[in-house]
Each structure stands twice: as C-alpha cells, then as structure tokens.
C-alpha cells in the first residue's frame, strides 16, 4: 500500500469535490489552490497510483483524453454529458434502459456507454447574456405632435 502524501490527498479532495470527471489539467488547477508547487508530472504519477489502488477510475469519451472520477461515483451505472463550448464533462444520472433493440439481429449487448453532447447550464446562460447584449435595441417611434 502506498503512503498517503499531501499531493495525493489534495488530488483526491479535488476530484471528490468536483463531483464530475476531471481532466489532469483541471485537477492540477484545483490542487494548486492548496499545493502551489505541484506540477503536471506529479499529477499523472499520482493518478496512476490512485487508479491502481481503486480510489479513482478513468472516464473515456470518444476522441477525448482521459478524465478521472472517484470510484464510488463510478460504481453505479451512469452516463456523461460533454459541454462542447467549455469542454467540461458532467455525470448524467439515469439510463434509457435496455439497448437490445438497437443491436443487429442475433447480437447480445453486454454493456453500454452513452455520452450526450451539448451546452451546459453555465455556457447556456453565458450565450443568452451575449445574445441579449448583441440584440438591437428597438427604436422608439417618434410621436406626432398633437394638433388641436
């Protein structure tokens, strides 16, 4: 069993507090708030140790670098939502259920992974604010002078 270090404790804390899968760069940014001298090589080395001891699990999305989440979060079946503008990934609770009808005839599905792609609530609010700023202000119609 590996000894616990300040860096490893900080990495676990950041991943657990995020409650969503994080990239090594997101983990580094979070850990630097408490362990300012840590580097990316230390992050990767500790991620490997935390995977090996079962504390964290890798989340793989098609065409993306690995992200990491706590194993206790990964032990229940869930899916992911990938926000395209900010590149963050969030857990999606629930499942559409059996995918057997999607498989070709005679095939058996052992497991499935589902990733939704779109815009998270933060990015959607930011977009709405930008649209509101960019929207032209309606011109007031000048009133015709009253004639008596």
PDB file of C-alpha atoms in Angstrom:
ATOM      1  CA  UNK A   1       0.000   0.000   0.000  1.00  0.00           C
ATOM      2  CA  UNK A   2       1.311   3.425  -0.960  1.00  0.00           C
ATOM      3  CA  UNK A   3       1.728   6.036   1.707  1.00  0.00           C
ATOM      4  CA  UNK A   4      -0.589   8.997   1.616  1.00  0.00           C
ATOM      5  CA  UNK A   5       1.040  12.251   0.653  1.00  0.00           C
ATOM      6  CA  UNK A   6      -0.127  15.841   0.791  1.00  0.00           C
ATOM      7  CA  UNK A   7      -0.279  15.890  -3.021  1.00  0.00           C
ATOM      8  CA  UNK A   8      -2.271  12.663  -3.255  1.00  0.00           C
ATOM      9  CA  UNK A   9      -4.682  13.833  -0.569  1.00  0.00           C
ATOM     10  CA  UNK A  10      -5.181  17.127  -2.431  1.00  0.00           C
ATOM     11  CA  UNK A  11      -5.810  15.267  -5.711  1.00  0.00           C
ATOM     12  CA  UNK A  12      -8.427  13.029  -4.081  1.00  0.00           C
ATOM     13  CA  UNK A  13     -10.074  16.053  -2.477  1.00  0.00           C
ATOM     14  CA  UNK A  14     -10.270  17.966  -5.773  1.00  0.00           C
ATOM     15  CA  UNK A  15     -11.721  15.013  -7.698  1.00  0.00           C
ATOM     16  CA  UNK A  16     -14.234  14.200  -4.960  1.00  0.00           C
ATOM     17  CA  UNK A  17     -15.345  17.832  -4.543  1.00  0.00           C
ATOM     18  CA  UNK A  18     -15.866  18.291  -8.290  1.00  0.00           C
ATOM     19  CA  UNK A  19     -18.462  15.507  -8.423  1.00  0.00           C
ATOM     20  CA  UNK A  20     -17.770  15.207 -12.144  1.00  0.00           C
ATOM     21  CA  UNK A  21     -14.985  13.721 -14.267  1.00  0.00           C
ATOM     22  CA  UNK A  22     -11.925  15.992 -14.442  1.00  0.00           C
ATOM     23  CA  UNK A  23      -9.009  16.265 -16.851  1.00  0.00           C
ATOM     24  CA  UNK A  24      -5.481  16.209 -15.426  1.00  0.00           C
ATOM     25  CA  UNK A  25      -5.252  19.948 -16.179  1.00  0.00           C
ATOM     26  CA  UNK A  26      -8.462  20.636 -14.203  1.00  0.00           C
ATOM     27  CA  UNK A  27      -7.082  18.551 -11.338  1.00  0.00           C
ATOM     28  CA  UNK A  28      -3.782  20.470 -11.469  1.00  0.00           C
ATOM     29  CA  UNK A  29      -5.603  23.826 -11.307  1.00  0.00           C
ATOM     30  CA  UNK A  30      -7.667  22.672  -8.325  1.00  0.00           C
ATOM     31  CA  UNK A  31      -4.729  21.162  -6.450  1.00  0.00           C
ATOM     32  CA  UNK A  32      -2.601  24.290  -6.948  1.00  0.00           C
ATOM     33  CA  UNK A  33      -5.025  26.168  -4.713  1.00  0.00           C
ATOM     34  CA  UNK A  34      -3.604  24.218  -1.744  1.00  0.00           C
ATOM     35  CA  UNK A  35      -0.307  22.799  -3.059  1.00  0.00           C
ATOM     36  CA  UNK A  36       1.071  25.594  -5.225  1.00  0.00           C
ATOM     37  CA  UNK A  37       4.361  23.909  -6.148  1.00  0.00           C
ATOM     38  CA  UNK A  38       2.808  20.779  -7.717  1.00  0.00           C
ATOM     39  CA  UNK A  39       3.437  20.018 -11.397  1.00  0.00           C
ATOM     40  CA  UNK A  40       1.608  18.019 -14.059  1.00  0.00           C
ATOM     41  CA  UNK A  41       4.091  15.104 -13.836  1.00  0.00           C
ATOM     42  CA  UNK A  42       3.208  14.682 -10.141  1.00  0.00           C
ATOM     43  CA  UNK A  43      -0.486  14.760 -11.037  1.00  0.00           C
ATOM     44  CA  UNK A  44      -0.068  11.975 -13.619  1.00  0.00           C
ATOM     45  CA  UNK A  45       2.107   9.873 -11.302  1.00  0.00           C
ATOM     46  CA  UNK A  46      -0.462  10.121  -8.503  1.00  0.00           C
ATOM     47  CA  UNK A  47      -3.402   9.494 -10.831  1.00  0.00           C
ATOM     48  CA  UNK A  48      -1.785   6.182 -11.796  1.00  0.00           C
ATOM     49  CA  UNK A  49      -1.343   5.247  -8.129  1.00  0.00           C
ATOM     50  CA  UNK A  50      -4.934   6.217  -7.305  1.00  0.00           C
ATOM     51  CA  UNK A  51      -6.213   4.120 -10.228  1.00  0.00           C
ATOM     52  CA  UNK A  52      -4.069   1.185  -9.153  1.00  0.00           C
ATOM     53  CA  UNK A  53      -5.403   1.278  -5.587  1.00  0.00           C
ATOM     54  CA  UNK A  54      -9.018   1.635  -6.800  1.00  0.00           C
ATOM     55  CA  UNK A  55      -9.642   5.133  -5.425  1.00  0.00           C
ATOM     56  CA  UNK A  56     -10.374   6.699  -8.815  1.00  0.00           C
ATOM     57  CA  UNK A  57     -11.489   5.459 -12.198  1.00  0.00           C
ATOM     58  CA  UNK A  58     -10.797   6.581 -15.733  1.00  0.00           C
ATOM     59  CA  UNK A  59     -13.639   8.040 -17.804  1.00  0.00           C
ATOM     60  CA  UNK A  60     -13.027   7.636 -21.524  1.00  0.00           C
ATOM     61  CA  UNK A  61     -15.034   9.559 -24.089  1.00  0.00           C
ATOM     62  CA  UNK A  62     -14.633   9.011 -27.836  1.00  0.00           C
ATOM     63  CA  UNK A  63     -11.891  11.223 -29.246  1.00  0.00           C
ATOM     64  CA  UNK A  64     -11.067  12.764 -25.864  1.00  0.00           C
ATOM     65  CA  UNK A  65      -8.224  12.471 -23.370  1.00  0.00           C
ATOM     66  CA  UNK A  66      -8.949  10.518 -20.203  1.00  0.00           C
ATOM     67  CA  UNK A  67     -10.767  12.151 -17.319  1.00  0.00           C
ATOM     68  CA  UNK A  68     -10.952  10.900 -13.767  1.00  0.00           C
ATOM     69  CA  UNK A  69     -13.716  10.450 -11.203  1.00  0.00           C
ATOM     70  CA  UNK A  70     -13.938   8.862  -7.777  1.00  0.00           C
ATOM     71  CA  UNK A  71     -14.558   5.125  -7.913  1.00  0.00           C
ATOM     72  CA  UNK A  72     -17.529   5.381  -5.549  1.00  0.00           C
ATOM     73  CA  UNK A  73     -19.221   7.584  -8.177  1.00  0.00           C
ATOM     74  CA  UNK A  74     -18.330   5.154 -10.947  1.00  0.00           C
ATOM     75  CA  UNK A  75     -19.691   2.088  -9.165  1.00  0.00           C
ATOM     76  CA  UNK A  76     -23.260   2.928 -10.084  1.00  0.00           C
ATOM     77  CA  UNK A  77     -24.326   2.899 -13.709  1.00  0.00           C
ATOM     78  CA  UNK A  78     -24.403   6.400 -15.147  1.00  0.00           C
ATOM     79  CA  UNK A  79     -23.661   8.277 -18.342  1.00  0.00           C
ATOM     80  CA  UNK A  80     -21.989  11.574 -19.209  1.00  0.00           C
ATOM     81  CA  UNK A  81     -22.794  14.965 -20.719  1.00  0.00           C
ATOM     82  CA  UNK A  82     -19.955  16.731 -22.561  1.00  0.00           C
ATOM     83  CA  UNK A  83     -20.332  20.505 -22.858  1.00  0.00           C
ATOM     84  CA  UNK A  84     -18.757  21.368 -26.190  1.00  0.00           C
ATOM     85  CA  UNK A  85     -18.046  25.088 -25.559  1.00  0.00           C
ATOM     86  CA  UNK A  86     -16.278  24.689 -22.176  1.00  0.00           C
ATOM     87  CA  UNK A  87     -15.129  21.059 -22.650  1.00  0.00           C
ATOM     88  CA  UNK A  88     -16.338  20.044 -19.172  1.00  0.00           C
ATOM     89  CA  UNK A  89     -17.943  16.649 -18.596  1.00  0.00           C
ATOM     90  CA  UNK A  90     -20.787  16.038 -16.143  1.00  0.00           C
ATOM     91  CA  UNK A  91     -22.369  12.892 -14.775  1.00  0.00           C
ATOM     92  CA  UNK A  92     -25.863  12.078 -16.024  1.00  0.00           C
ATOM     93  CA  UNK A  93     -27.932  10.022 -13.632  1.00  0.00           C
ATOM     94  CA  UNK A  94     -30.379   7.550 -15.022  1.00  0.00           C
ATOM     95  CA  UNK A  95     -30.338   5.454 -18.130  1.00  0.00           C
ATOM     96  CA  UNK A  96     -32.676   4.997 -21.071  1.00  0.00           C
ATOM     97  CA  UNK A  97     -32.688   1.289 -20.260  1.00  0.00           C
ATOM     98  CA  UNK A  98     -32.264  -1.701 -22.496  1.00  0.00           C
ATOM     99  CA  UNK A  99     -30.439  -1.131 -25.754  1.00  0.00           C
ATOM    100  CA  UNK A 100     -31.170  -4.635 -27.064  1.00  0.00           C
ATOM    101  CA  UNK A 101     -33.467  -3.360 -29.814  1.00  0.00           C
ATOM    102  CA  UNK A 102     -30.598  -1.285 -31.251  1.00  0.00           C
ATOM    103  CA  UNK A 103     -28.275  -4.241 -31.748  1.00  0.00           C
ATOM    104  CA  UNK A 104     -28.278  -6.185 -35.020  1.00  0.00           C
ATOM    105  CA  UNK A 105     -30.322  -9.391 -35.025  1.00  0.00           C
ATOM    106  CA  UNK A 106     -28.575 -12.172 -33.154  1.00  0.00           C
ATOM    107  CA  UNK A 107     -26.212  -9.838 -31.266  1.00  0.00           C
ATOM    108  CA  UNK A 108     -26.149  -9.587 -27.482  1.00  0.00           C
ATOM    109  CA  UNK A 109     -25.245  -6.403 -25.632  1.00  0.00           C
ATOM    110  CA  UNK A 110     -23.055  -6.848 -22.552  1.00  0.00           C
ATOM    111  CA  UNK A 111     -22.838  -3.166 -21.564  1.00  0.00           C
ATOM    112  CA  UNK A 112     -23.239   0.288 -23.000  1.00  0.00           C
ATOM    113  CA  UNK A 113     -21.950   3.822 -22.586  1.00  0.00           C
ATOM    114  CA  UNK A 114     -23.875   6.902 -23.548  1.00  0.00           C
ATOM    115  CA  UNK A 115     -22.434  10.391 -23.962  1.00  0.00           C
ATOM    116  CA  UNK A 116     -24.631  13.397 -24.563  1.00  0.00           C
ATOM    117  CA  UNK A 117     -23.089  16.447 -26.246  1.00  0.00           C
ATOM    118  CA  UNK A 118     -24.353  19.984 -25.976  1.00  0.00           C
ATOM    119  CA  UNK A 119     -24.176  23.115 -23.851  1.00  0.00           C
ATOM    120  CA  UNK A 120     -24.092  23.110 -20.018  1.00  0.00           C
ATOM    121  CA  UNK A 121     -26.217  25.477 -17.928  1.00  0.00           C
ATOM    122  CA  UNK A 122     -23.302  27.894 -17.335  1.00  0.00           C
ATOM    123  CA  UNK A 123     -22.471  28.143 -21.038  1.00  0.00           C
ATOM    124  CA  UNK A 124     -26.166  28.437 -21.980  1.00  0.00           C
ATOM    125  CA  UNK A 125     -26.558  31.363 -19.549  1.00  0.00           C
ATOM    126  CA  UNK A 126     -23.416  32.986 -20.951  1.00  0.00           C
ATOM    127  CA  UNK A 127     -24.735  32.595 -24.508  1.00  0.00           C
ATOM    128  CA  UNK A 128     -28.094  34.081 -23.517  1.00  0.00           C
ATOM    129  CA  UNK A 129     -26.338  37.079 -21.920  1.00  0.00           C
ATOM    130  CA  UNK A 130     -24.230  37.587 -25.047  1.00  0.00           C
ATOM    131  CA  UNK A 131     -27.330  37.414 -27.263  1.00  0.00           C
ATOM    132  CA  UNK A 132     -29.092  39.928 -25.024  1.00  0.00           C
ATOM    133  CA  UNK A 133     -26.146  42.346 -25.311  1.00  0.00           C
ATOM    134  CA  UNK A 134     -25.958  41.914 -29.066  1.00  0.00           C
ATOM    135  CA  UNK A 135     -29.700  42.265 -29.686  1.00  0.00           C
ATOM    136  CA  UNK A 136     -30.556  45.565 -31.328  1.00  0.00           C
ATOM    137  CA  UNK A 137     -32.441  47.940 -29.084  1.00  0.00           C
ATOM    138  CA  UNK A 138     -35.822  48.667 -30.646  1.00  0.00           C
ATOM    139  CA  UNK A 139     -36.106  52.302 -31.701  1.00  0.00           C
ATOM    140  CA  UNK A 140     -38.945  54.258 -30.253  1.00  0.00           C
ATOM    141  CA  UNK A 141     -41.245  55.740 -32.747  1.00  0.00           C
ATOM    142  CA  UNK A 142     -41.422  59.458 -32.524  1.00  0.00           C
ATOM    143  CA  UNK A 143     -44.825  60.672 -31.569  1.00  0.00           C
ATOM    144  CA  UNK A 144     -46.507  63.005 -33.890  1.00  0.00           C
ATOM    145  CA  UNK A 145     -47.188  66.366 -32.296  1.00  0.00           C
ATOM    146  CA  UNK A 146     -50.735  66.744 -31.058  1.00  0.00           C
ATOM    147  CA  UNK A 147     -52.869  69.027 -33.103  1.00  0.00           C
ATOM    148  CA  UNK A 148     -55.934  70.684 -31.643  1.00  0.00           C
TER     149      UNK A 148
END
